[in-house]
Coordinates of N, CA and C in Angstrom, one line a residue:
Q1 N 0.8 -1.2 0.0 CA 0.0 0.0 0.0 C 0.9 1.2 0.0
V2 N 0.6 2.1 -0.9 CA 1.4 3.4 -1.0 C 0.9 4.3 0.1
Q3 N 1.8 5.0 0.8 CA 1.5 5.9 1.9 C 2.4 7.1 1.8
L4 N 1.8 8.1 2.5 CA 2.6 9.3 2.7 C 2.9 9.4 4.2
V5 N 4.2 9.6 4.5 CA 4.6 9.7 5.9 C 5.2 11.0 6.2
E6 N 4.6 11.8 7.2 CA 5.2 13.1 7.5 C 6.0 13.0 8.8
S7 N 6.9 14.0 8.9 CA 7.8 14.1 10.1 C 8.1 15.5 10.3
G8 N 8.6 15.9 11.5 CA 9.2 17.2 11.7 C 8.3 18.1 12.5
G9 N 7.1 17.8 12.8 CA 6.3 18.7 13.6 C 6.8 18.8 15.0
G10 N 6.2 19.7 15.8 CA 6.7 19.8 17.2 C 6.2 21.1 17.8
W11 N 6.8 21.5 18.9 CA 6.5 22.7 19.6 C 7.6 23.7 19.4
V12 N 7.2 25.0 19.2 CA 8.2 26.0 19.0 C 7.6 27.3 19.5
Q13 N 8.4 28.2 20.0 CA 8.0 29.5 20.3 C 7.8 30.4 19.1
A14 N 6.9 31.4 19.3 CA 6.7 32.3 18.2 C 8.0 32.9 17.7
G15 N 8.2 33.0 16.4 CA 9.4 33.5 15.8 C 10.4 32.4 15.4
G16 N 10.1 31.2 15.9 CA 10.9 30.1 15.6 C 10.7 29.4 14.3
S17 N 11.3 28.3 14.0 CA 11.2 27.6 12.8 C 11.1 26.1 12.9
L18 N 10.5 25.5 12.0 CA 10.5 24.0 11.9 C 10.6 23.6 10.5
A19 N 11.1 22.4 10.3 CA 11.2 21.8 8.9 C 10.4 20.6 8.9
L20 N 9.4 20.5 8.0 CA 8.5 19.4 7.9 C 9.0 18.6 6.6
S21 N 8.8 17.3 6.7 CA 9.1 16.5 5.6 C 8.1 15.4 5.4
C22 N 7.9 15.0 4.1 CA 6.9 14.0 3.8 C 7.5 13.1 2.7
T23 N 7.4 11.8 2.9 CA 7.9 10.9 1.9 C 6.9 9.9 1.5
M24 N 6.8 9.6 0.2 CA 5.9 8.5 -0.3 C 6.6 7.2 -0.1
T25 N 6.0 6.3 0.5 CA 6.5 4.9 0.7 C 5.6 3.9 0.0
A26 N 6.3 2.9 -0.6 CA 5.5 1.8 -1.3 C 6.1 0.5 -1.0
P27 N 5.4 -0.6 -1.1 CA 5.9 -1.9 -1.0 C 7.0 -2.2 -2.0
G28 N 7.8 -3.2 -1.7 CA 8.9 -3.4 -2.6 C 8.6 -3.7 -4.0
D29 N 7.4 -4.3 -4.3 CA 7.1 -4.6 -5.7 C 6.3 -3.6 -6.4
T30 N 6.2 -2.4 -5.8 CA 5.4 -1.3 -6.4 C 6.4 -0.2 -6.8
V31 N 6.1 0.3 -8.0 CA 6.9 1.4 -8.6 C 6.0 2.6 -8.8
C32 N 6.4 3.8 -8.3 CA 5.6 5.0 -8.5 C 6.4 6.0 -9.4
M33 N 5.6 6.7 -10.2 CA 6.1 7.8 -11.0 C 6.3 9.0 -10.0
S34 N 7.1 9.9 -10.5 CA 7.2 11.2 -9.8 C 5.9 11.8 -9.7
A35 N 5.4 12.2 -8.5 CA 4.1 12.7 -8.4 C 3.9 14.0 -9.1
Q36 N 2.8 14.1 -9.8 CA 2.5 15.4 -10.6 C 2.5 16.6 -9.7
R37 N 1.9 16.4 -8.5 CA 1.7 17.5 -7.6 C 1.9 17.0 -6.1
M38 N 2.6 17.8 -5.3 CA 2.7 17.5 -3.9 C 2.4 18.7 -3.1
A39 N 1.7 18.6 -2.0 CA 1.3 19.8 -1.3 C 1.2 19.6 0.2
W40 N 1.2 20.7 0.9 CA 1.0 20.7 2.4 C -0.3 21.4 2.6
Y41 N -1.1 20.8 3.5 CA -2.4 21.4 4.0 C -2.2 21.5 5.5
R42 N -3.1 22.3 6.1 CA -3.1 22.3 7.6 C -4.6 22.5 8.1
Q43 N -4.8 22.0 9.3 CA -6.1 22.2 9.9 C -5.9 22.6 11.3
A44 N -6.4 23.8 11.6 CA -6.3 24.3 13.0 C -7.6 23.8 13.7
P45 N -7.5 23.8 15.1 CA -8.7 23.4 15.8 C -9.9 24.2 15.5
G46 N -11.0 23.5 15.2 CA -12.2 24.2 14.9 C -12.3 24.8 13.6
K47 N -11.3 24.6 12.7 CA -11.3 25.2 11.4 C -11.2 24.2 10.3
E48 N -11.6 24.6 9.1 CA -11.5 23.6 8.0 C -10.0 23.5 7.5
R49 N -9.8 22.4 6.9 CA -8.4 22.2 6.3 C -8.2 23.2 5.2
E50 N -7.0 23.7 5.1 CA -6.7 24.7 4.1 C -5.3 24.4 3.5
L51 N -5.2 24.8 2.2 CA -4.0 24.6 1.5 C -2.9 25.6 2.0
V52 N -1.7 25.1 2.3 CA -0.6 25.9 2.7 C 0.3 26.2 1.5
A53 N 0.7 25.2 0.8 CA 1.7 25.3 -0.3 C 1.6 24.1 -1.2
I54 N 1.9 24.3 -2.4 CA 1.8 23.3 -3.4 C 3.0 23.4 -4.4
I55 N 3.5 22.3 -4.8 CA 4.6 22.3 -5.8 C 4.3 21.2 -6.8
T56 N 4.5 21.6 -8.1 CA 4.2 20.7 -9.2 C 5.5 20.0 -9.6
N57 N 5.3 19.1 -10.6 CA 6.4 18.2 -11.0 C 7.5 19.1 -11.7
D58 N 7.1 20.2 -12.3 CA 8.1 21.0 -13.0 C 8.7 22.1 -12.1
G59 N 8.4 22.0 -10.8 CA 8.9 23.0 -9.8 C 8.1 24.2 -9.5
G60 N 7.0 24.3 -10.2 CA 6.1 25.5 -9.9 C 5.5 25.4 -8.5
T61 N 5.4 26.6 -7.8 CA 5.0 26.6 -6.5 C 3.8 27.7 -6.3
N62 N 3.0 27.5 -5.3 CA 2.0 28.4 -4.9 C 1.8 28.3 -3.4
Y63 N 1.6 29.5 -2.8 CA 1.5 29.5 -1.4 C 0.2 30.3 -0.9
A64 N -0.3 29.9 0.2 CA -1.4 30.7 0.9 C -0.8 32.0 1.2
E65 N -1.7 33.1 1.1 CA -1.2 34.4 1.4 C -0.6 34.5 2.8
S66 N -1.2 33.8 3.7 CA -0.8 33.9 5.1 C 0.6 33.4 5.4
V67 N 1.2 32.6 4.5 CA 2.5 32.0 4.7 C 3.6 32.5 3.8
K68 N 3.2 33.3 2.8 CA 4.1 33.8 1.8 C 5.3 34.6 2.5
G69 N 6.5 34.2 2.1 CA 7.7 34.9 2.6 C 8.2 34.2 3.9
R70 N 7.4 33.3 4.5 CA 7.8 32.6 5.7 C 8.0 31.1 5.5
F71 N 7.2 30.5 4.6 CA 7.3 29.1 4.3 C 7.9 28.9 2.9
T72 N 8.6 27.8 2.8 CA 9.2 27.4 1.5 C 9.0 25.9 1.3
I73 N 8.3 25.6 0.1 CA 8.1 24.2 -0.2 C 9.1 23.8 -1.2
S74 N 9.6 22.6 -1.1 CA 10.6 22.0 -2.0 C 10.4 20.5 -2.1
R75 N 10.9 19.9 -3.2 CA 10.7 18.5 -3.3 C 11.9 17.8 -4.0
D76 N 12.0 16.5 -3.7 CA 12.9 15.7 -4.4 C 12.1 14.7 -5.3
G77 N 11.9 15.1 -6.5 CA 11.0 14.3 -7.4 C 11.3 12.9 -7.5
A78 N 12.6 12.6 -7.6 CA 13.0 11.2 -7.8 C 12.6 10.3 -6.6
K79 N 12.6 10.9 -5.4 CA 12.2 10.2 -4.2 C 10.8 10.4 -3.8
N80 N 10.1 11.3 -4.5 CA 8.7 11.6 -4.1 C 8.7 12.1 -2.6
T81 N 9.6 13.0 -2.3 CA 9.7 13.6 -1.0 C 9.4 15.1 -1.2
V82 N 8.6 15.7 -0.2 CA 8.3 17.1 -0.2 C 8.6 17.6 1.1
N83 N 9.2 18.8 1.2 CA 9.6 19.4 2.4 C 8.9 20.8 2.6
L84 N 8.7 21.2 3.8 CA 8.2 22.5 4.1 C 9.0 23.2 5.1
Q85 N 9.8 24.2 4.7 CA 10.6 24.9 5.7 C 9.8 26.1 6.2
T86 N 9.7 26.2 7.5 CA 8.9 27.3 8.0 C 9.8 28.2 8.9
I87 N 9.6 29.5 8.8 CA 10.4 30.4 9.6 C 9.4 31.5 10.2
T88 N 9.8 32.2 11.2 CA 9.0 33.3 11.7 C 7.6 32.8 12.0
L89 N 7.5 31.6 12.7 CA 6.2 31.0 13.0 C 5.4 31.9 13.9
K90 N 4.1 31.9 13.7 CA 3.2 32.6 14.6 C 2.2 31.7 15.3
P91 N 1.6 32.1 16.4 CA 0.6 31.2 17.0 C -0.5 30.7 16.1
E92 N -0.8 31.6 15.1 CA -1.9 31.2 14.2 C -1.5 30.1 13.2
D93 N -0.2 29.8 13.2 CA 0.3 28.7 12.4 C 0.1 27.3 13.1
T94 N -0.4 27.4 14.3 CA -0.6 26.1 15.1 C -1.7 25.3 14.4
A95 N -1.4 24.1 14.0 CA -2.3 23.2 13.3 C -1.7 21.8 13.1
V96 N -2.5 20.9 12.6 CA -2.0 19.6 12.2 C -1.7 19.8 10.7
Y97 N -0.5 19.5 10.3 CA -0.1 19.7 8.9 C -0.1 18.4 8.2
Y98 N -0.8 18.4 7.0 CA -1.0 17.1 6.2 C -0.3 17.2 4.9
C99 N 0.3 16.2 4.5 CA 0.9 16.0 3.2 C -0.1 15.4 2.2
N100 N -0.1 15.9 1.0 CA -1.0 15.4 0.0 C -0.3 15.3 -1.3
A101 N -0.6 14.2 -2.1 CA 0.1 14.0 -3.3 C -0.8 13.2 -4.3
D102 N -0.6 13.5 -5.6 CA -1.3 12.7 -6.6 C -0.3 11.7 -7.0
A103 N -0.5 10.4 -6.7 CA 0.4 9.4 -6.9 C -0.1 8.5 -8.1
T104 N 0.9 8.1 -8.9 CA 0.6 7.1 -9.9 C 1.6 5.9 -9.8
C105 N 1.1 4.8 -9.4 CA 1.9 3.7 -9.1 C 1.5 2.4 -9.8
R106 N 2.5 1.5 -10.0 CA 2.2 0.2 -10.6 C 2.6 -0.9 -9.6
D107 N 1.7 -1.8 -9.5 CA 2.0 -2.9 -8.6 C 2.6 -4.1 -9.4
S108 N 2.8 -5.2 -8.7 CA 3.4 -6.4 -9.3 C 2.6 -6.9 -10.4
G109 N 1.3 -6.6 -10.4 CA 0.5 -7.1 -11.5 C 0.6 -6.3 -12.8
G110 N 1.3 -5.2 -12.7 CA 1.5 -4.3 -13.9 C 0.5 -3.3 -14.2
T111 N -0.5 -3.1 -13.3 CA -1.5 -2.1 -13.5 C -1.2 -0.8 -12.8
W112 N -1.2 0.3 -13.7 CA -1.0 1.6 -13.1 C -2.3 2.1 -12.5
V113 N -2.1 2.7 -11.3 CA -3.3 3.2 -10.6 C -2.9 4.6 -10.1
A114 N -3.8 5.5 -10.4 CA -3.7 6.9 -10.0 C -4.6 7.2 -8.8
E115 N -4.1 7.8 -7.7 CA -4.9 8.1 -6.6 C -4.3 9.3 -5.9
N116 N -5.2 10.0 -5.1 CA -4.8 11.1 -4.3 C -4.6 10.6 -2.9
L117 N -3.4 10.9 -2.4 CA -3.1 10.3 -1.1 C -3.0 11.5 0.0
W118 N -3.3 11.1 1.2 CA -3.1 12.0 2.4 C -2.2 11.3 3.4
G119 N -1.4 12.0 4.0 CA -0.7 11.5 5.2 C -1.5 11.6 6.4
K120 N -1.0 11.1 7.5 CA -1.8 11.1 8.8 C -1.7 12.4 9.5
G121 N -0.7 13.2 9.1 CA -0.6 14.5 9.7 C 0.5 14.6 10.8
T122 N 1.1 15.8 10.9 CA 2.1 16.1 12.0 C 1.7 17.4 12.6
R123 N 1.7 17.4 13.9 CA 1.2 18.6 14.7 C 2.3 19.6 14.9
V124 N 1.9 20.8 14.6 CA 2.8 22.0 14.9 C 2.1 22.9 15.9
T125 N 2.8 23.2 16.9 CA 2.3 24.1 18.0 C 3.2 25.2 18.2
V126 N 2.7 26.4 18.0 CA 3.5 27.6 18.2 C 2.9 28.4 19.4
S127 N 3.8 28.6 20.4 CA 3.3 29.3 21.5 C 3.7 30.8 21.5
S128 N 2.9 31.6 22.1 CA 3.2 33.1 22.0 C 4.1 33.5 23.2

């Protein structure tokens, strides 16, 4: 089963920084193409999940207005890994951060399957 696994969340004081990472993992007999799109979303307590940043296969990026200039998304396409470097964190950045990707993978049977994947999330807490 193809999965997204996030890491790097934690607790930090306002003004601090954190680096989040997400890697696509697959069983040994499964081969995945470089994901067309990888993204980070977040969901704060009592709020809807929102897009934070997105990066496409050709390196194009887009950010939520609230994080522009403070967050940087990057990826290693060959490894289907996406990173989110955060600086100057604010209490309002507190949320569970989720990785999302459009994956196209082939199993041992030779069938290519496209699916949209979500990680389980990593919690970021910014104290004032």
